Coordinates of C-alpha atoms in Angstrom, one line a residue:
E1 CA -50.7 -229.0 -205.9
S2 CA -50.3 -228.4 -202.3
S3 CA -48.3 -230.6 -200.0
S4 CA -51.4 -231.7 -198.2
E5 CA -52.9 -232.9 -201.6
I6 CA -49.8 -234.8 -202.3
D7 CA -49.9 -236.4 -198.8
K8 CA -53.5 -237.4 -199.3
F9 CA -52.7 -239.0 -202.6
Q10 CA -49.8 -240.9 -201.2
R11 CA -51.9 -242.1 -198.2
S12 CA -54.6 -243.2 -200.6
Q13 CA -52.2 -245.6 -202.3
D14 CA -52.0 -247.9 -199.2
R15 CA -55.6 -249.1 -199.1
D16 CA -55.0 -251.6 -196.3
R17 CA -53.6 -249.0 -194.0
Q18 CA -56.4 -246.6 -194.9
K19 CA -59.0 -249.2 -194.1
E20 CA -57.3 -249.9 -190.8
F21 CA -57.3 -246.1 -190.0
N22 CA -61.0 -245.8 -190.9
K23 CA -61.8 -248.8 -188.7
D24 CA -59.8 -247.3 -185.8
V25 CA -61.5 -243.9 -186.1
K26 CA -64.9 -245.6 -186.2
E27 CA -64.1 -247.6 -183.1
W28 CA -62.9 -244.3 -181.4
S29 CA -66.2 -242.6 -182.3
N30 CA -68.3 -245.6 -181.1
K31 CA -66.4 -245.6 -177.8
S32 CA -66.9 -241.9 -177.5
V33 CA -70.7 -242.3 -178.0
R34 CA -70.7 -245.0 -175.2
A35 CA -68.8 -242.6 -173.0
L36 CA -71.2 -239.7 -173.8
K37 CA -74.2 -242.0 -173.0
S38 CA -72.6 -242.9 -169.7
S39 CA -72.1 -239.2 -169.0
I40 CA -75.7 -238.5 -169.8
K41 CA -76.9 -241.3 -167.6
S42 CA -74.9 -240.1 -164.6
L43 CA -75.4 -236.4 -164.9
V44 CA -78.8 -235.7 -166.6
K45 CA -81.8 -236.3 -164.4
R46 CA -84.4 -236.3 -167.1
D47 CA -83.1 -237.8 -170.4
V48 CA -86.2 -237.7 -172.7
S49 CA -84.5 -238.5 -176.0
L50 CA -80.9 -237.4 -175.8
S51 CA -79.3 -240.8 -175.3
A52 CA -81.4 -242.4 -178.0
S53 CA -80.6 -239.7 -180.5
L54 CA -76.8 -239.5 -179.9
K55 CA -74.7 -240.8 -182.8
A56 CA -71.3 -240.4 -184.3
N57 CA -71.0 -239.2 -187.9
L58 CA -67.9 -240.0 -190.0
Y59 CA -67.2 -238.0 -193.1
Y60 CA -64.9 -239.2 -195.8
D61 CA -62.6 -237.6 -198.3
Q62 CA -64.0 -238.8 -201.7
K63 CA -61.2 -237.3 -203.9
Y64 CA -58.5 -239.7 -202.8
A65 CA -60.2 -243.1 -202.0
S66 CA -62.2 -243.0 -198.8
E67 CA -60.2 -241.6 -195.9
V68 CA -62.0 -240.4 -192.8
N69 CA -61.3 -236.7 -192.6
R70 CA -64.0 -235.5 -190.2
V71 CA -65.8 -236.8 -187.1
G72 CA -69.0 -235.2 -185.7
F73 CA -71.7 -236.0 -183.3
S74 CA -75.4 -235.4 -183.7
F75 CA -78.2 -235.4 -181.1
V76 CA -81.5 -233.7 -180.4
R77 CA -81.6 -230.0 -179.5
E78 CA -82.2 -230.7 -175.8
G79 CA -78.6 -231.8 -175.5
V80 CA -77.4 -228.2 -176.2
Y81 CA -80.0 -226.8 -173.8
I82 CA -78.9 -229.1 -171.0
H83 CA -75.2 -228.4 -171.7
K84 CA -75.7 -224.7 -171.6
G85 CA -78.3 -224.4 -168.9
A86 CA -81.0 -223.0 -171.2
G87 CA -84.7 -223.7 -171.0
R88 CA -88.1 -222.1 -170.9
G89 CA -87.6 -218.5 -169.7
Q90 CA -83.8 -218.9 -169.8
G91 CA -82.6 -218.5 -173.4
G92 CA -79.3 -217.5 -174.9
L93 CA -78.2 -214.4 -176.8
I94 CA -77.6 -216.0 -180.2
G95 CA -80.4 -217.6 -182.2
G96 CA -83.9 -217.6 -181.1
R97 CA -85.9 -219.1 -184.0
W98 CA -86.4 -222.7 -184.9
I99 CA -89.0 -225.0 -186.4
D100 CA -90.5 -227.6 -184.1
R101 CA -91.2 -231.2 -185.0
H102 CA -94.7 -230.2 -186.1
G103 CA -93.3 -227.7 -188.6
T104 CA -94.3 -224.6 -186.6
M105 CA -91.9 -221.6 -186.5
K106 CA -91.0 -220.9 -182.8
S107 CA -89.0 -218.0 -181.4
R108 CA -87.4 -217.2 -178.1
A109 CA -89.2 -214.8 -175.8
A110 CA -87.4 -211.5 -175.7
E111 CA -87.4 -211.3 -171.9
S112 CA -85.5 -214.6 -171.6
A113 CA -82.5 -213.4 -173.7
G114 CA -79.2 -213.9 -172.0
L115 CA -80.6 -215.8 -169.0
Q116 CA -79.3 -219.2 -169.8
G117 CA -77.3 -220.8 -167.0
T118 CA -79.1 -218.7 -164.4
G119 CA -81.9 -219.5 -161.9
N120 CA -82.9 -223.1 -161.6
R121 CA -81.2 -224.1 -164.9
K122 CA -77.5 -224.7 -164.4
P123 CA -75.3 -226.0 -167.2
I124 CA -74.7 -229.7 -167.0
L125 CA -71.5 -230.3 -168.9
W126 CA -72.2 -233.8 -170.3
F127 CA -70.5 -233.4 -173.7
D128 CA -67.3 -231.2 -173.7
P129 CA -65.4 -232.9 -170.8
V130 CA -65.9 -236.3 -172.3
I131 CA -64.7 -235.3 -175.8
E132 CA -61.8 -233.4 -174.3
D133 CA -60.8 -236.5 -172.4
R134 CA -61.1 -238.7 -175.5
L135 CA -59.3 -236.4 -178.0
P136 CA -55.7 -237.6 -177.0
Q137 CA -56.7 -241.1 -178.2
L138 CA -57.8 -239.7 -181.5
A139 CA -54.7 -237.6 -181.8
D140 CA -52.6 -240.8 -181.3
L141 CA -54.5 -242.6 -184.0
V142 CA -54.0 -239.7 -186.4
A143 CA -50.3 -239.4 -185.5
D144 CA -49.7 -243.2 -186.0
Y145 CA -51.4 -243.0 -189.4
S146 CA -49.8 -239.9 -190.8
A147 CA -47.4 -237.3 -189.5
T148 CA -48.9 -234.6 -191.8
M149 CA -52.6 -234.9 -190.6
Q150 CA -53.9 -232.6 -188.0
I151 CA -56.9 -232.5 -185.7
D152 CA -59.0 -229.4 -185.8
A153 CA -61.4 -229.6 -182.8
T154 CA -62.6 -226.0 -183.0
N155 CA -66.2 -227.0 -184.1
L156 CA -66.4 -230.1 -181.9
F157 CA -67.2 -228.5 -178.6
I158 CA -70.6 -227.1 -177.5
S159 CA -69.3 -224.4 -175.1
D160 CA -67.4 -222.7 -177.9
R161 CA -70.5 -221.9 -179.8

């Protein structure tokens, strides 16, 4: 077995410490959601359903007890549009097809490709800066819990996609 598997097994033996870690990560994620909602309120002029849809998702390692091993955030599609400055007539280069809430297949107009962040639609960075500011607290929680755990934030930011 790899050293990380051995470390996971050893951490799973201390249930009280693991529960405390899970509680701390949940608290961090809830505070992050509050900070994100505050960011939305102060930066986004027209918040149709973004604040209401924003939630934190905790994922657990089921092999060795129930240790939180991943944190994610989910929200409606408009959150990405706002963050990247995309909208009607100002689409991105990647993607271009989606299914709307009525089950109809939609696609980006070819003439709008690559125009996001231009014209009257400027990016409103409501997500990435907040998470970037809050990551050190999560890093401290992880370091206090285990010296062998690492944070991989590569898929956490919107701008990197």
